Amino acid sequence: LETAGVDVQFNWGLEMAGGLLNVSSVFNYLDYYRDQQTIADPFVESTGTMRSGGQFDYRMLNTVNYLRDNWSLGVRHRFLPSIENFAYANNPNTTVQGAGSYHMLDTFGSYMMSEKVTLRGGIDNLFDLDPEINGRDPGRTTASSSTSPAFYDVIGRRYYVAVELSF
């Protein structure tokens, strides 16, 4: 296995309108990812393909939240760029298609009812986006249900509410 890349994280906070605005961004850049089946085999370049578990060229996760008194609200943005199908690593001329870019938004909030009780909730996949399809081969297969649940939301929009109790 040969791999190299850069991970960068940025956190910033600002007092604003009687509260605190926080911004966090995580950026992962993959310079290269090469692996081989056995020591005698040549290395296969998997960067930008779904081969070897999904080696995206880069990824981003951004979060903005605002906290004031006993409440907070936030939004999270997850981004994945387009990626080639795993077949591309061994055959750049393949007609098998990869997945398009993917933007996912979640929203969340909390309300501290007392020192011992906090109510929190949110909506994941706010716009109810379908997962990206990977593996279509025009004229051969639509691969209409082929996706990668490790990266793309296969459940759809969902809501959650929780009560935290401190003792």
mmCIF file of C-alpha atoms in Angstrom:
data_model
loop_
_atom_site.group_PDB
_atom_site.id
_atom_site.type_symbol
_atom_site.label_atom_id
_atom_site.label_comp_id
_atom_site.label_asym_id
_atom_site.label_seq_id
_atom_site.Cartn_x
_atom_site.Cartn_y
_atom_site.Cartn_z
ATOM 1 C CA LEU A 1 0.000 0.000 0.000
ATOM 2 C CA GLU A 2 1.271 3.453 -0.943
ATOM 3 C CA THR A 3 -0.754 6.515 -0.016
ATOM 4 C CA ALA A 4 -0.308 10.220 0.659
ATOM 5 C CA GLY A 5 -2.641 13.096 1.322
ATOM 6 C CA VAL A 6 -3.383 16.077 3.507
ATOM 7 C CA ASP A 7 -6.032 16.617 6.184
ATOM 8 C CA VAL A 8 -6.811 20.185 7.224
ATOM 9 C CA GLN A 9 -9.226 21.317 9.929
ATOM 10 C CA PHE A 10 -10.352 24.878 10.589
ATOM 11 C CA ASN A 11 -12.312 25.979 13.676
ATOM 12 C CA TRP A 12 -13.420 29.522 14.286
ATOM 13 C CA GLY A 13 -15.713 31.195 16.808
ATOM 14 C CA LEU A 14 -17.110 34.708 17.062
ATOM 15 C CA GLU A 15 -19.282 36.377 19.652
ATOM 16 C CA MET A 16 -22.313 37.656 17.800
ATOM 17 C CA ALA A 17 -25.739 39.027 18.756
ATOM 18 C CA GLY A 18 -25.410 37.911 22.376
ATOM 19 C CA GLY A 19 -24.309 34.394 21.462
ATOM 20 C CA LEU A 20 -21.482 32.474 19.873
ATOM 21 C CA LEU A 21 -21.183 31.595 16.184
ATOM 22 C CA ASN A 22 -18.947 28.572 15.516
ATOM 23 C CA VAL A 23 -17.646 27.449 12.136
ATOM 24 C CA SER A 24 -15.795 24.188 11.607
ATOM 25 C CA SER A 25 -14.457 22.791 8.355
ATOM 26 C CA VAL A 26 -12.585 19.561 7.683
ATOM 27 C CA PHE A 27 -10.948 19.034 4.290
ATOM 28 C CA ASN A 28 -9.290 15.771 3.220
ATOM 29 C CA TYR A 29 -7.174 15.722 0.061
ATOM 30 C CA LEU A 30 -5.873 12.421 -1.341
ATOM 31 C CA ASP A 31 -2.708 12.861 -3.395
ATOM 32 C CA TYR A 32 -2.486 9.181 -4.323
ATOM 33 C CA TYR A 33 -3.639 5.731 -3.219
ATOM 34 C CA ARG A 34 -1.966 2.686 -4.759
ATOM 35 C CA ASP A 35 -2.233 -0.930 -3.722
ATOM 36 C CA GLN A 36 -1.444 -4.393 -5.005
ATOM 37 C CA GLN A 37 -3.015 -7.818 -4.570
ATOM 38 C CA THR A 38 0.288 -9.606 -3.903
ATOM 39 C CA ILE A 39 3.871 -8.431 -3.553
ATOM 40 C CA ALA A 40 4.589 -9.663 -7.105
ATOM 41 C CA ASP A 41 1.720 -7.658 -8.661
ATOM 42 C CA PRO A 42 2.138 -4.114 -9.928
ATOM 43 C CA PHE A 43 0.603 -1.290 -7.916
ATOM 44 C CA VAL A 44 -2.841 -0.152 -9.102
ATOM 45 C CA GLU A 45 -3.682 3.557 -8.857
ATOM 46 C CA SER A 46 -7.076 3.856 -7.143
ATOM 47 C CA THR A 47 -7.181 7.611 -6.505
ATOM 48 C CA GLY A 48 -10.512 9.057 -7.579
ATOM 49 C CA THR A 49 -12.176 5.642 -7.898
ATOM 50 C CA MET A 50 -14.471 3.440 -5.824
ATOM 51 C CA ARG A 51 -11.787 0.728 -5.843
ATOM 52 C CA SER A 52 -10.253 -0.170 -2.478
ATOM 53 C CA GLY A 53 -13.182 1.154 -0.477
ATOM 54 C CA GLY A 54 -13.733 4.506 -2.220
ATOM 55 C CA GLN A 55 -10.691 6.736 -2.672
ATOM 56 C CA PHE A 56 -12.191 10.175 -3.285
ATOM 57 C CA ASP A 57 -9.835 12.891 -4.566
ATOM 58 C CA TYR A 58 -11.030 15.052 -1.678
ATOM 59 C CA ARG A 59 -13.904 15.408 0.808
ATOM 60 C CA MET A 60 -15.333 18.230 2.903
ATOM 61 C CA LEU A 61 -17.371 18.455 6.079
ATOM 62 C CA ASN A 62 -18.554 21.905 7.178
ATOM 63 C CA THR A 63 -20.538 22.792 10.287
ATOM 64 C CA VAL A 64 -21.972 26.136 11.376
ATOM 65 C CA ASN A 65 -23.793 26.512 14.676
ATOM 66 C CA TYR A 66 -25.026 29.341 16.836
ATOM 67 C CA LEU A 67 -25.290 29.058 20.631
ATOM 68 C CA ARG A 68 -27.073 31.533 22.854
ATOM 69 C CA ASP A 69 -28.228 31.287 26.449
ATOM 70 C CA ASN A 70 -29.807 27.842 26.745
ATOM 71 C CA TRP A 71 -30.335 26.978 23.057
ATOM 72 C CA SER A 72 -28.355 26.237 19.892
ATOM 73 C CA LEU A 73 -29.047 25.766 16.178
ATOM 74 C CA GLY A 74 -26.766 24.396 13.495
ATOM 75 C CA VAL A 75 -26.351 23.089 9.990
ATOM 76 C CA ARG A 76 -23.883 20.519 8.668
ATOM 77 C CA HIS A 77 -22.816 20.198 5.016
ATOM 78 C CA ARG A 78 -21.137 17.016 3.759
ATOM 79 C CA PHE A 79 -19.595 17.078 0.293
ATOM 80 C CA LEU A 80 -18.169 14.304 -1.863
ATOM 81 C CA PRO A 81 -16.901 15.052 -5.393
ATOM 82 C CA SER A 82 -17.729 12.862 -8.365
ATOM 83 C CA ILE A 83 -15.826 9.574 -8.458
ATOM 84 C CA GLU A 84 -15.046 6.933 -11.061
ATOM 85 C CA ASN A 85 -16.337 3.375 -10.790
ATOM 86 C CA PHE A 86 -13.915 0.816 -9.344
ATOM 87 C CA ALA A 87 -13.413 -0.653 -12.852
ATOM 88 C CA TYR A 88 -11.696 2.584 -13.952
ATOM 89 C CA ALA A 89 -8.595 1.781 -11.857
ATOM 90 C CA ASN A 90 -7.786 -1.225 -14.066
ATOM 91 C CA ASN A 91 -9.349 0.067 -17.297
ATOM 92 C CA PRO A 92 -9.549 3.855 -17.813
ATOM 93 C CA ASN A 93 -11.550 3.202 -21.007
ATOM 94 C CA THR A 94 -14.368 1.422 -19.177
ATOM 95 C CA THR A 95 -17.906 2.457 -19.993
ATOM 96 C CA VAL A 96 -19.036 1.684 -16.432
ATOM 97 C CA GLN A 97 -20.006 4.985 -14.816
ATOM 98 C CA GLY A 98 -19.079 6.228 -11.377
ATOM 99 C CA ALA A 99 -21.085 8.521 -9.118
ATOM 100 C CA GLY A 100 -21.740 12.246 -9.386
ATOM 101 C CA SER A 101 -20.893 14.806 -6.721
ATOM 102 C CA TYR A 102 -22.967 14.724 -3.555
ATOM 103 C CA HIS A 103 -24.066 17.526 -1.210
ATOM 104 C CA MET A 104 -25.880 16.546 1.995
ATOM 105 C CA LEU A 105 -27.346 18.997 4.508
ATOM 106 C CA ASP A 106 -28.388 18.212 8.072
ATOM 107 C CA THR A 107 -29.800 20.582 10.653
ATOM 108 C CA PHE A 108 -29.848 20.248 14.420
ATOM 109 C CA GLY A 109 -30.581 22.127 17.612
ATOM 110 C CA SER A 110 -30.860 21.866 21.357
ATOM 111 C CA TYR A 111 -32.644 23.523 24.246
ATOM 112 C CA MET A 112 -31.437 23.232 27.845
ATOM 113 C CA MET A 113 -34.623 23.067 29.886
ATOM 114 C CA SER A 114 -32.751 22.946 33.201
ATOM 115 C CA GLU A 115 -29.301 22.074 34.508
ATOM 116 C CA LYS A 116 -30.259 18.414 34.339
ATOM 117 C CA VAL A 117 -32.508 18.211 31.256
ATOM 118 C CA THR A 118 -31.624 19.047 27.644
ATOM 119 C CA LEU A 119 -33.892 18.496 24.660
ATOM 120 C CA ARG A 120 -32.168 18.072 21.313
ATOM 121 C CA GLY A 121 -33.230 17.120 17.815
ATOM 122 C CA GLY A 122 -32.568 17.484 14.154
ATOM 123 C CA ILE A 123 -33.169 16.462 10.597
ATOM 124 C CA ASP A 124 -30.640 14.367 8.697
ATOM 125 C CA ASN A 125 -30.707 14.570 4.895
ATOM 126 C CA LEU A 126 -32.780 17.741 5.066
ATOM 127 C CA PHE A 127 -33.679 17.760 1.356
ATOM 128 C CA ASP A 128 -34.330 13.982 1.164
ATOM 129 C CA LEU A 129 -31.648 13.373 -1.460
ATOM 130 C CA ASP A 130 -31.370 9.991 -3.136
ATOM 131 C CA PRO A 131 -28.026 8.219 -2.947
ATOM 132 C CA GLU A 132 -25.681 8.456 -5.918
ATOM 133 C CA ILE A 133 -25.772 5.436 -8.220
ATOM 134 C CA ASN A 134 -22.463 3.792 -9.044
ATOM 135 C CA GLY A 135 -21.913 1.112 -11.686
ATOM 136 C CA ARG A 136 -24.255 1.979 -14.562
ATOM 137 C CA ASP A 137 -23.001 0.601 -17.853
ATOM 138 C CA PRO A 138 -24.983 2.276 -20.661
ATOM 139 C CA GLY A 139 -26.588 -0.285 -22.939
ATOM 140 C CA ARG A 140 -25.866 -3.128 -20.516
ATOM 141 C CA THR A 141 -27.235 -2.293 -17.077
ATOM 142 C CA THR A 142 -28.949 0.582 -15.303
ATOM 143 C CA ALA A 143 -27.489 -0.506 -11.931
ATOM 144 C CA SER A 144 -30.468 1.341 -10.475
ATOM 145 C CA SER A 145 -29.854 0.109 -6.939
ATOM 146 C CA SER A 146 -26.042 0.081 -6.853
ATOM 147 C CA THR A 147 -24.705 2.590 -4.389
ATOM 148 C CA SER A 148 -22.194 2.782 -1.567
ATOM 149 C CA PRO A 149 -24.036 3.171 1.759
ATOM 150 C CA ALA A 150 -20.750 3.974 3.493
ATOM 151 C CA PHE A 151 -20.743 7.304 1.622
ATOM 152 C CA TYR A 152 -24.293 7.972 0.414
ATOM 153 C CA ASP A 153 -27.465 8.167 2.494
ATOM 154 C CA VAL A 154 -29.702 5.216 1.584
ATOM 155 C CA ILE A 155 -32.314 5.853 4.290
ATOM 156 C CA GLY A 156 -33.568 9.275 3.221
ATOM 157 C CA ARG A 157 -34.741 12.174 5.348
ATOM 158 C CA ARG A 158 -35.124 11.340 9.010
ATOM 159 C CA TYR A 159 -35.962 13.199 12.153
ATOM 160 C CA TYR A 160 -34.710 12.604 15.649
ATOM 161 C CA VAL A 161 -35.473 13.927 19.108
ATOM 162 C CA ALA A 162 -33.652 13.077 22.315
ATOM 163 C CA VAL A 163 -33.835 14.014 25.951
ATOM 164 C CA GLU A 164 -30.581 14.136 27.893
ATOM 165 C CA LEU A 165 -30.808 13.632 31.639
ATOM 166 C CA SER A 166 -27.855 14.431 33.886
ATOM 167 C CA PHE A 167 -27.626 12.926 37.348
#
